[in-house]
Tab-separated table of C-alpha atoms and ligand atoms in Angstrom:
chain	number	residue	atom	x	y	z
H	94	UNK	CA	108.760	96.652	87.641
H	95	UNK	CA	108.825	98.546	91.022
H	96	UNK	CA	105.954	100.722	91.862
H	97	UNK	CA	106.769	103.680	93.581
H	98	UNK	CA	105.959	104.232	96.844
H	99	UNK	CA	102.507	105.091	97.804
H	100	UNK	CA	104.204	107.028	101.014
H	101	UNK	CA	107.269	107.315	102.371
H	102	UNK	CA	109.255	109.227	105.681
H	103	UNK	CA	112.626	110.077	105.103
H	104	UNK	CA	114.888	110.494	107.642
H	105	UNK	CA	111.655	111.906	110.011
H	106	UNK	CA	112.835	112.746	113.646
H	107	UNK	CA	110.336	114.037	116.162
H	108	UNK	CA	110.837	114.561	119.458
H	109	UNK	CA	109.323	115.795	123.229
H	110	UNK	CA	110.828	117.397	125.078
H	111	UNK	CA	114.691	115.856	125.303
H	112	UNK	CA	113.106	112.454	123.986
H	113	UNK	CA	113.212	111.406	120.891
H	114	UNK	CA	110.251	109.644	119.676
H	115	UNK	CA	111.236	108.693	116.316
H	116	UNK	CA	114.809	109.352	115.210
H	117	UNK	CA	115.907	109.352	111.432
H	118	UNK	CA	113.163	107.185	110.841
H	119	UNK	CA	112.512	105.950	107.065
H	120	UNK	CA	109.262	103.847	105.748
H	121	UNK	CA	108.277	103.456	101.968
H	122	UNK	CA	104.589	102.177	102.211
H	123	UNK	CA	103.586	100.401	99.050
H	124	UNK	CA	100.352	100.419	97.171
H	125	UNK	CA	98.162	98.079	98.528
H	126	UNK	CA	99.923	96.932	101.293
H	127	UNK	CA	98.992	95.635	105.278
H	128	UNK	CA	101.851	97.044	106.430
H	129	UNK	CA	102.444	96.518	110.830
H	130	UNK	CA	104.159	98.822	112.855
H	131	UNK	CA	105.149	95.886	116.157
H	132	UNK	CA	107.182	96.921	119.074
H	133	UNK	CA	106.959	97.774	122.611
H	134	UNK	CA	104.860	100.524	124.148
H	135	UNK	CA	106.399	103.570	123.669
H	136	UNK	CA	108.951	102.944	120.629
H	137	UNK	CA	106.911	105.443	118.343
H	138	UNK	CA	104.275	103.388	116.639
H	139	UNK	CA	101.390	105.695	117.113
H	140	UNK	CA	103.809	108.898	116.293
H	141	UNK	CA	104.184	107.283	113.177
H	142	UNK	CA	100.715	107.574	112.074
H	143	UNK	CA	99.837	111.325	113.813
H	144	UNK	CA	102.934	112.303	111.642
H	145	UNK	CA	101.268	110.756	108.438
H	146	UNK	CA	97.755	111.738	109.691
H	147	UNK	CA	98.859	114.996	110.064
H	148	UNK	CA	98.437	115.575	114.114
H	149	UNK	CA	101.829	115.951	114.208
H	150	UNK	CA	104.468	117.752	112.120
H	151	UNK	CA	107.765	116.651	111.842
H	152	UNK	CA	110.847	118.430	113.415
H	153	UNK	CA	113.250	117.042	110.793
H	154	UNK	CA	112.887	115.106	107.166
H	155	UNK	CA	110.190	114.856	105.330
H	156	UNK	CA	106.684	112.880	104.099
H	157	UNK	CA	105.555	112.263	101.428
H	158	UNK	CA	101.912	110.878	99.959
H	159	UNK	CA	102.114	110.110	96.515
H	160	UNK	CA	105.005	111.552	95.508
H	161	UNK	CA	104.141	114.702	97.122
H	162	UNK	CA	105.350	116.498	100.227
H	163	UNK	CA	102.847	116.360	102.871
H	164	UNK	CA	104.616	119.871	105.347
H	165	UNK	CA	101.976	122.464	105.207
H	166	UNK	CA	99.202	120.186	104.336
H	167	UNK	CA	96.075	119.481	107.006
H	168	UNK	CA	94.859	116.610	108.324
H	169	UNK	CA	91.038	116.958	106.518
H	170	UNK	CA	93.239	117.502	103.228
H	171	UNK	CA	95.648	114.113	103.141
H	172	UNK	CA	93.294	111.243	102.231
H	173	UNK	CA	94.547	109.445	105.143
H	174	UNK	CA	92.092	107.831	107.625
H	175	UNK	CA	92.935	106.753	111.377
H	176	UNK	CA	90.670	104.022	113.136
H	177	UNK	CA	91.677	104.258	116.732
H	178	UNK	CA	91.176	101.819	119.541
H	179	UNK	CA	88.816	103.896	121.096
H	180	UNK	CA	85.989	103.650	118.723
H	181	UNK	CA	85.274	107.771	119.272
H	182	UNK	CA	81.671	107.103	117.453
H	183	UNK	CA	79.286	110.235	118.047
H	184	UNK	CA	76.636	108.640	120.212
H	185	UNK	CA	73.601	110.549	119.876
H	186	UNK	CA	74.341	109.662	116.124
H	187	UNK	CA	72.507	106.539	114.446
H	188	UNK	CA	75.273	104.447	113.142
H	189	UNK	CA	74.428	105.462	109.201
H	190	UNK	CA	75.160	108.942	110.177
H	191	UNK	CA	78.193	108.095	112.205
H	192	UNK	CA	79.503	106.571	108.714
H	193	UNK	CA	77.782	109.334	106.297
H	194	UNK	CA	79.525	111.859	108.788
H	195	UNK	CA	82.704	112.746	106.462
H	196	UNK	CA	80.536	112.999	103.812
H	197	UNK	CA	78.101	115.132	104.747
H	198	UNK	CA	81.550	117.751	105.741
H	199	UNK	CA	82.439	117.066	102.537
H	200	UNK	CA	78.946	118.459	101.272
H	201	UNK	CA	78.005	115.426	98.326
H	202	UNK	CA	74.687	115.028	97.281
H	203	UNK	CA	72.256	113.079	99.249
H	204	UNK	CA	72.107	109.501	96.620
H	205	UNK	CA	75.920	109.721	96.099
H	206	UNK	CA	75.656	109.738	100.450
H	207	UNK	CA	73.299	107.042	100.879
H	208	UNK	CA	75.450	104.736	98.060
H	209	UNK	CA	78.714	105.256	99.293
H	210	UNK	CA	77.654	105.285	102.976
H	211	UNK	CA	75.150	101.772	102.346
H	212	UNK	CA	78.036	100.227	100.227
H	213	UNK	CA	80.628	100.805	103.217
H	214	UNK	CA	78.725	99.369	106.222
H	215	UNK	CA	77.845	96.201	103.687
H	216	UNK	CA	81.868	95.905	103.864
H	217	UNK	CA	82.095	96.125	107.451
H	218	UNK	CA	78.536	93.405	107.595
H	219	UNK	CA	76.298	95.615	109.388
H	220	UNK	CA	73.940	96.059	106.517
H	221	UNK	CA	70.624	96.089	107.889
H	222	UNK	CA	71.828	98.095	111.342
H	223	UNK	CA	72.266	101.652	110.537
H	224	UNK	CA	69.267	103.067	112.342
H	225	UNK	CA	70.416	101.590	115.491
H	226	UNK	CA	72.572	103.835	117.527
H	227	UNK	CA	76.217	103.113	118.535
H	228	UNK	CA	75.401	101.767	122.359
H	229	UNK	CA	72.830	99.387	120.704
H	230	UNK	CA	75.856	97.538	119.643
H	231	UNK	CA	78.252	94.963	120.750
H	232	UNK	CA	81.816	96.274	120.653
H	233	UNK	CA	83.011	94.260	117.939
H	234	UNK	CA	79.875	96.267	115.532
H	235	UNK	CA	80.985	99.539	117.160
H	236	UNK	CA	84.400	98.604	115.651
H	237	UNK	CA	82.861	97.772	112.224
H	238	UNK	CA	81.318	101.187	112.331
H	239	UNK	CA	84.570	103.350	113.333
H	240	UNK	CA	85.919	101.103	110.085
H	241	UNK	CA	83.282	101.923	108.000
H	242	UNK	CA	83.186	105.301	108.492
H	243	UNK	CA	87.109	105.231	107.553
H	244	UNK	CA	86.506	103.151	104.394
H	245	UNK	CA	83.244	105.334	102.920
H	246	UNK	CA	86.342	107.917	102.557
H	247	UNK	CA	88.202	105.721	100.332
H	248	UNK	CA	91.136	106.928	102.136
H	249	UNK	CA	94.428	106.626	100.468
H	250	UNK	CA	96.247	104.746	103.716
H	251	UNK	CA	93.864	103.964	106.242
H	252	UNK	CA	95.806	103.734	109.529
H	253	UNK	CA	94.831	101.830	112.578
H	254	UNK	CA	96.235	102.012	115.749
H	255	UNK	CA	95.861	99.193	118.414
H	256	UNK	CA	92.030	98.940	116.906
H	257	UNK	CA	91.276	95.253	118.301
H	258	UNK	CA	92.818	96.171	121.365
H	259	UNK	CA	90.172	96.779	123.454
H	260	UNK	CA	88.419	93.379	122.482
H	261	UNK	CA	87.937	90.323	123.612
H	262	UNK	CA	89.887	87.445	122.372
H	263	UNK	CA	87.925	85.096	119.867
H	264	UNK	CA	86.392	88.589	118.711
H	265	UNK	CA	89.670	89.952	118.588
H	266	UNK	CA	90.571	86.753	116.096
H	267	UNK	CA	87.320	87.156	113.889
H	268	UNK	CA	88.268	90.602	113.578
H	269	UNK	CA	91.863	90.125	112.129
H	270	UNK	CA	90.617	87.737	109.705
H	271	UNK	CA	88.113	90.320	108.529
H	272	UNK	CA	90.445	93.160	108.501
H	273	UNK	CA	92.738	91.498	106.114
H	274	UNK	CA	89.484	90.247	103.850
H	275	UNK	CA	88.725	93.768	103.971
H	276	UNK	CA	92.226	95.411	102.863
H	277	UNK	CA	92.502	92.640	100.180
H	278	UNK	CA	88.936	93.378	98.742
H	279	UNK	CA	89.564	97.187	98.808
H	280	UNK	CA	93.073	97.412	97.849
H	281	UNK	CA	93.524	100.305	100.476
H	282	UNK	CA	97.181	100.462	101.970
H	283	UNK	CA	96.782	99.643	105.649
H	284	UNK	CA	99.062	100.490	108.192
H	285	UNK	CA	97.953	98.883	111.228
H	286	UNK	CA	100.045	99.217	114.456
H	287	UNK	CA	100.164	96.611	117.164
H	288	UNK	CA	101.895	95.237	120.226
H	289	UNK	CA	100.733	91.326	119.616
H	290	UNK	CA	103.089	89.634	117.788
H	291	UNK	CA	100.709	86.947	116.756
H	292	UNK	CA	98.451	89.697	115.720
H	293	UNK	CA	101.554	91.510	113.427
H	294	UNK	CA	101.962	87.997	112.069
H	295	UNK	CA	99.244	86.669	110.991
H	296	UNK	CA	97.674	89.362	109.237
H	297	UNK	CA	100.669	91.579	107.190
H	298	UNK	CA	102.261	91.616	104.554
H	299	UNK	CA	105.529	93.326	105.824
H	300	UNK	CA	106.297	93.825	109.425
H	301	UNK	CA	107.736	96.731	110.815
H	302	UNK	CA	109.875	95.415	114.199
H	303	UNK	CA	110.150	99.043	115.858
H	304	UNK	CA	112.340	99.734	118.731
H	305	UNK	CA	113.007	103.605	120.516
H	306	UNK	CA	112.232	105.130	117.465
H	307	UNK	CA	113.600	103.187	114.657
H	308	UNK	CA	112.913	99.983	112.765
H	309	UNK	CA	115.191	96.990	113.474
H	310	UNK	CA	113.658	94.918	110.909
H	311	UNK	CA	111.352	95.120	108.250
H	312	UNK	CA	110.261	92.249	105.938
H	313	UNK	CA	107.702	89.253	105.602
H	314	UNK	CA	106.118	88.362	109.170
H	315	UNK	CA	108.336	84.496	107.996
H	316	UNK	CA	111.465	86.529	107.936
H	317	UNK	CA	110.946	88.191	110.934
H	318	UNK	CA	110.589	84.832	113.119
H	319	UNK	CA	112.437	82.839	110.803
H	320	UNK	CA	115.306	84.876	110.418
H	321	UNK	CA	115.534	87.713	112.718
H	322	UNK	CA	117.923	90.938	112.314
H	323	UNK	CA	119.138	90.629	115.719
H	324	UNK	CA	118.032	89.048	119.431
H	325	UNK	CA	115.951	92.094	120.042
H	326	UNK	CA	113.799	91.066	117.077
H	327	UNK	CA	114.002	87.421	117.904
H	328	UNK	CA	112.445	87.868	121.287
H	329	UNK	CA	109.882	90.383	120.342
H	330	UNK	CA	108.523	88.109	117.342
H	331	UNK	CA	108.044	85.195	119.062
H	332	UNK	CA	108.579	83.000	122.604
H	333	UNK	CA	112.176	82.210	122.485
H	334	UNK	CA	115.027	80.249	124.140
H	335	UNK	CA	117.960	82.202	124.358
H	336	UNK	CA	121.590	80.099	124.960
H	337	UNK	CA	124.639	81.797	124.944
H	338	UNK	CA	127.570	79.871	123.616
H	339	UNK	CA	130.865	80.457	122.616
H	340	UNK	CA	132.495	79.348	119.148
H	341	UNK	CA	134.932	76.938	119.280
H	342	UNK	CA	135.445	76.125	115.647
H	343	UNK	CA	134.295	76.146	111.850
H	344	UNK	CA	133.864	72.688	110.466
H	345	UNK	CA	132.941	73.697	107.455
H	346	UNK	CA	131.176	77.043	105.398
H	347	UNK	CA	127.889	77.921	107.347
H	348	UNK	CA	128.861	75.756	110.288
H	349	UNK	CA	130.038	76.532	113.355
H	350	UNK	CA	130.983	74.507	116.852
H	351	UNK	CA	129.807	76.437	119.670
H	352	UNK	CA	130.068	75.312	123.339
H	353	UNK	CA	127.169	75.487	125.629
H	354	UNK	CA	128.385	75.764	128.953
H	355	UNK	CA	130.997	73.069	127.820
H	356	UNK	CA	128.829	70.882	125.608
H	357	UNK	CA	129.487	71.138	121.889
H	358	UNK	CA	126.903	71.758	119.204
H	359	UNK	CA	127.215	72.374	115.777
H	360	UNK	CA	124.510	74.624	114.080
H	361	UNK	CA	124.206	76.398	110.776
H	362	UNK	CA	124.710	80.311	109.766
H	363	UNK	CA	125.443	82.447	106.751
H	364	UNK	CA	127.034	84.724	108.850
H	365	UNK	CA	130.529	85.491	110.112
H	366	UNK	CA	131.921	84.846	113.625
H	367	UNK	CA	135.362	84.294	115.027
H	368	UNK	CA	136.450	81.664	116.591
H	369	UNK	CA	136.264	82.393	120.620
H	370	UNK	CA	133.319	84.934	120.045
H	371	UNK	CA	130.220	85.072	122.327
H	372	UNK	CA	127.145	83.983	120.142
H	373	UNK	CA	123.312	84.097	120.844
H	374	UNK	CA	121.501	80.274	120.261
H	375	UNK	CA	117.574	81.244	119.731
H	376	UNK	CA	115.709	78.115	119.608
H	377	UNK	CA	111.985	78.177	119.576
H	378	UNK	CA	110.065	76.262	121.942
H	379	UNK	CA	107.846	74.428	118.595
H	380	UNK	CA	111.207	73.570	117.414
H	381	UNK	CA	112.520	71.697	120.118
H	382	UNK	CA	111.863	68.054	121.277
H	383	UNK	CA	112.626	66.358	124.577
H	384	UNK	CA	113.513	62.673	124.778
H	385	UNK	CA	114.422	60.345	127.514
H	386	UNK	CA	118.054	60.765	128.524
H	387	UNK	CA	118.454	56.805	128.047
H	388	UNK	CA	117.373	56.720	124.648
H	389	UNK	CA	118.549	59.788	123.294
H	390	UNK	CA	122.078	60.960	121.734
H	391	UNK	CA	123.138	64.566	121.194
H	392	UNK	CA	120.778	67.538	122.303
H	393	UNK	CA	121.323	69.168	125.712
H	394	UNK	CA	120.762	67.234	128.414
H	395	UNK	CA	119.102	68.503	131.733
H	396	UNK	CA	115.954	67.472	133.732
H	397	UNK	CA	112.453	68.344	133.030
H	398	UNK	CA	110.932	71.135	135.797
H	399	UNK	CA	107.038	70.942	135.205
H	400	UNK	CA	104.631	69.799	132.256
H	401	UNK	CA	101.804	72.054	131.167
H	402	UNK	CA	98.693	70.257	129.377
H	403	UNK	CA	97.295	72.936	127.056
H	404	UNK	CA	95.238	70.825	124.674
H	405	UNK	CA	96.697	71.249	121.337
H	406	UNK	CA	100.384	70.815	122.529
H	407	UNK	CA	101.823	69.952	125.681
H	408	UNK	CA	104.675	72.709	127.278
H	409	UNK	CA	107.732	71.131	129.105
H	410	UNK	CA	109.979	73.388	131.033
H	411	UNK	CA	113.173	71.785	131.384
H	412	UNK	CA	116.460	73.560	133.639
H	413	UNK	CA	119.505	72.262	131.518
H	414	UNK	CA	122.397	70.867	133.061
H	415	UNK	CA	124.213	73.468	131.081
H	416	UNK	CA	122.502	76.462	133.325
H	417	UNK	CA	119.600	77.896	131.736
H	418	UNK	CA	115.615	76.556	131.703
H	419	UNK	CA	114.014	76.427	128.292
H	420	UNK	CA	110.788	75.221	127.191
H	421	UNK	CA	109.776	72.944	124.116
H	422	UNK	CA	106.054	72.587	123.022
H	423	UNK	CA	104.948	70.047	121.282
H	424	UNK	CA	102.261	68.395	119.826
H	425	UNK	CA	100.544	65.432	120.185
H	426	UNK	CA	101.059	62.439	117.689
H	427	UNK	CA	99.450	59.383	118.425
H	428	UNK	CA	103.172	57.869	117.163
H	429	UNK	CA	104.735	59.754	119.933
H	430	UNK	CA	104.244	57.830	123.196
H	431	UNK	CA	107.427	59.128	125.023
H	432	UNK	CA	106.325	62.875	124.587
H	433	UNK	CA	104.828	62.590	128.204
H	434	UNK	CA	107.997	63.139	131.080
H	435	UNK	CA	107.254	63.518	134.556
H	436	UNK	CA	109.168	66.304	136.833
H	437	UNK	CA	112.216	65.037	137.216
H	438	UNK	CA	113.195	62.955	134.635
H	439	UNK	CA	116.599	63.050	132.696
H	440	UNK	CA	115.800	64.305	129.054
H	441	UNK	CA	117.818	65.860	126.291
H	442	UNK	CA	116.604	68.161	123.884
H	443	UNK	CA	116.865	68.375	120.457
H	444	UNK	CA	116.176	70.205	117.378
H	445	UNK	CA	115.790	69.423	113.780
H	446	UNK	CA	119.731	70.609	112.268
H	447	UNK	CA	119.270	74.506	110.792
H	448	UNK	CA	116.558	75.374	112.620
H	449	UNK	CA	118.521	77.149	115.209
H	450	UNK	CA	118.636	81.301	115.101
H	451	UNK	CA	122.457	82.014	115.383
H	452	UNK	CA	122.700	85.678	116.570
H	453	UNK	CA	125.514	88.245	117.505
H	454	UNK	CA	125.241	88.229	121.171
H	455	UNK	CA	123.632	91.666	122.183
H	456	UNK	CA	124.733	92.953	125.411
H	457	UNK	CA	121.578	95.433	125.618
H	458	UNK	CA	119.240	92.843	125.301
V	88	ADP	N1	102.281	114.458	123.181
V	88	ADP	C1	103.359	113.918	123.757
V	88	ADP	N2	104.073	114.576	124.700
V	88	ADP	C2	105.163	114.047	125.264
V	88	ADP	N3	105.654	112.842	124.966
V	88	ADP	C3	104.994	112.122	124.044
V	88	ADP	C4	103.823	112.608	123.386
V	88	ADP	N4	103.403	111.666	122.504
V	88	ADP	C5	104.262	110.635	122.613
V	88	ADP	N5	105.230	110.899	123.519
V	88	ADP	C6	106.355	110.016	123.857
V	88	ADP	O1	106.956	109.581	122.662
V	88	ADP	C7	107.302	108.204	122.722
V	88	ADP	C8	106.599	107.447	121.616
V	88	ADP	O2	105.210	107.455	121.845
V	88	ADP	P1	104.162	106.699	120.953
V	88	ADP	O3	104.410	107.022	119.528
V	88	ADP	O4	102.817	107.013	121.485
V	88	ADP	O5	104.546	105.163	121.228
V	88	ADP	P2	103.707	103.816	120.975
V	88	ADP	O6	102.515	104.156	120.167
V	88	ADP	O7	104.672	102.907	120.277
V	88	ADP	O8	103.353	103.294	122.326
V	88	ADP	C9	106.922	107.734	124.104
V	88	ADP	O9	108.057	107.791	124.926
V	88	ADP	C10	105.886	108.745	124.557
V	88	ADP	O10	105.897	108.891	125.943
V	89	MG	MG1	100.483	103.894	120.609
């Protein structure tokens, strides 16, 4: 049983000027989704949202919320909130009103206001701090509020665009854990845009991979950096080692032979490629091992560059003999003596078999 969509663009193109911002762009949101929008500044994320918002009307195609076409409908009547980065809290406010604000527009009585406003910054934790005003708080509790006073709307979507941004990082990390807490508890569809991959990953349920106006993926954050549409989305979901190779055979069905600069390796794909065509090798640097070039057999071989010590794992950036440099992390294990290689020493690098990205090799990117 498929619900149906809770919103949806169809075929939505929107432009300035002579530049398209989005261009035939199609989402279905589902009920009760954290849905990310990820991709590079400027690829449309935040027209996205001022298009479902209602900011923004769309040139071409349509919305709908609900089942229902959104053209001709205002912003104050779509049950869609927007928390933006800038926390745009009325400061002469206290931070009760701040959150009762909607309500009071919206003219309910004064218990249903106090309830509904009281119940919403207990979500958020900041029972206890509504009398303060908003420069009386640290910027993660200004956050809280701008959520709060979102949530105490019981907004269809709630939408929030770059809104950890601006803070700091083990904030920033508190926050995302909360956020997704917070859209479980509620049930509210979330659409939360971001540039932070690690961000997009950790806390969705689908990922949006956007690029110049359209999505190039969209699916669990594991199939994004597991299995990745194309390089674009391979490099934009995570650090990545990109190889080009060419294939020289087909040893069996999902294998292929590919020669790296002239040294064969055979990795695994469900899809097609000819024999002689140009390929894209993405191997992650938490995938790859380096051992000494004595003791080793198969791998690339080349020479380590420089060693970074960065607690959990320790980064080795190795130039391959084969051209390229690429970097493995890995982690300490007490069973794993040899991990350690000065600059300079002969390794080869491996990988565990199938856990190589095979990828049409993209010119653009
Ligand atoms: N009001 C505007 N006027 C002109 N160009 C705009 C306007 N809003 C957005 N754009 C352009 O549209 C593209 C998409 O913008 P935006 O949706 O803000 O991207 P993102 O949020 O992913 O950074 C960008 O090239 C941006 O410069
Ligand atoms: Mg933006």
């Amino acid at each position: 049983m498929t619900k149906p969509p809770i919103a949806s663009f169809r075929s939505v193109s929107k432009h300035y000027g002579t530049h398209y911002a989005l261009c035939a762009f199609d989402l279905d949101l589902r009920e009760g989704e954290l849905l990310t929008l990820l991709g590079p500044s400027g690829c449309g994320k935040t027209t996205v949202l001022r298009l479902l918002a209602g900011f923004e009307t769309p040139d071409s195609g349509e919305i709908l919320l609900d089942g229902r076409t959104l053209a001709g409908v205002p912003p104050e009547a779509r049950n869609v909130n927007t928390v933006f980065q800038s926390y745009a809290l009325f400061p002469h406010l206290s931070v009760f009103e701040n959150v009762a604000f909607g309500l009071r527009m919206r003219k309910l009585g004064g218990a249903e206001i106090r309830d509904r406003t009281e119940s919403a910054l207990r979500m958020v934790r900041l029972e206890g701090l509504g009398g303060r005003r908003p420069l009386q708080l640290s910027g993660g509790q200004q956050q809280r509020v701008a959520l709060a006073r979102a949530l105490v709307n019981r907004p269809r979507v709630l939408l929030l665009d770059e809104c950890l941004s601006a803070l700091d990082y083990r904030l920033r990390h508190d926050m995302q854990l909360e956020l997704k807490e917070l859209q479980r508890q509620t049930g509210i569809t979330f659409v939360f845009v971001t540039h932070d991959r690690e961000e997009a990953l950790s806390i969705s349920d689908r990922v949006a991979v956007m690029r110049d106006g359209r999505i190039e993926q969209l699916g669990r954050p594991r199939d994004i950096y597991e299995r990745p549409a194309n390089l674009f989305v391979a490099q934009f979901a995570g650090e990545s080692n990109v190889l080009e190779a060419t294939v020289t055979a087909k040893p069996g069905p999902d294998a292929l032979t590919v020669s790296v600069a002239g040294t064969p390796v055979t990795v695994q794909t469900d899809r097609n490629f000819v024999i002689g065509e140009k390929i894209a090798l993405v191997l992650r640097p938490e995938d790859l091992h380096a051992h000494d070039d004595a003791t080793g057999r198969g791998g690339l071989a080349g020479r380590v560059l420089e060693r970074t010590y960065r607690g959990v794992t320790l980064d080795t950036l190795i130039a391959l003999d084969a051209g390229p440099r690429i970097k493995a992390c890995e982690f300490f294990r007490e069973d794993a003596p040899t991990l350690d290689h000065p600059p300079g020493q002969r390794v080869r690098v491996g990988w565990t078999p199938g856990w190589e990205i095979v990828l049409p090799h993209d010119a653009e990117t």
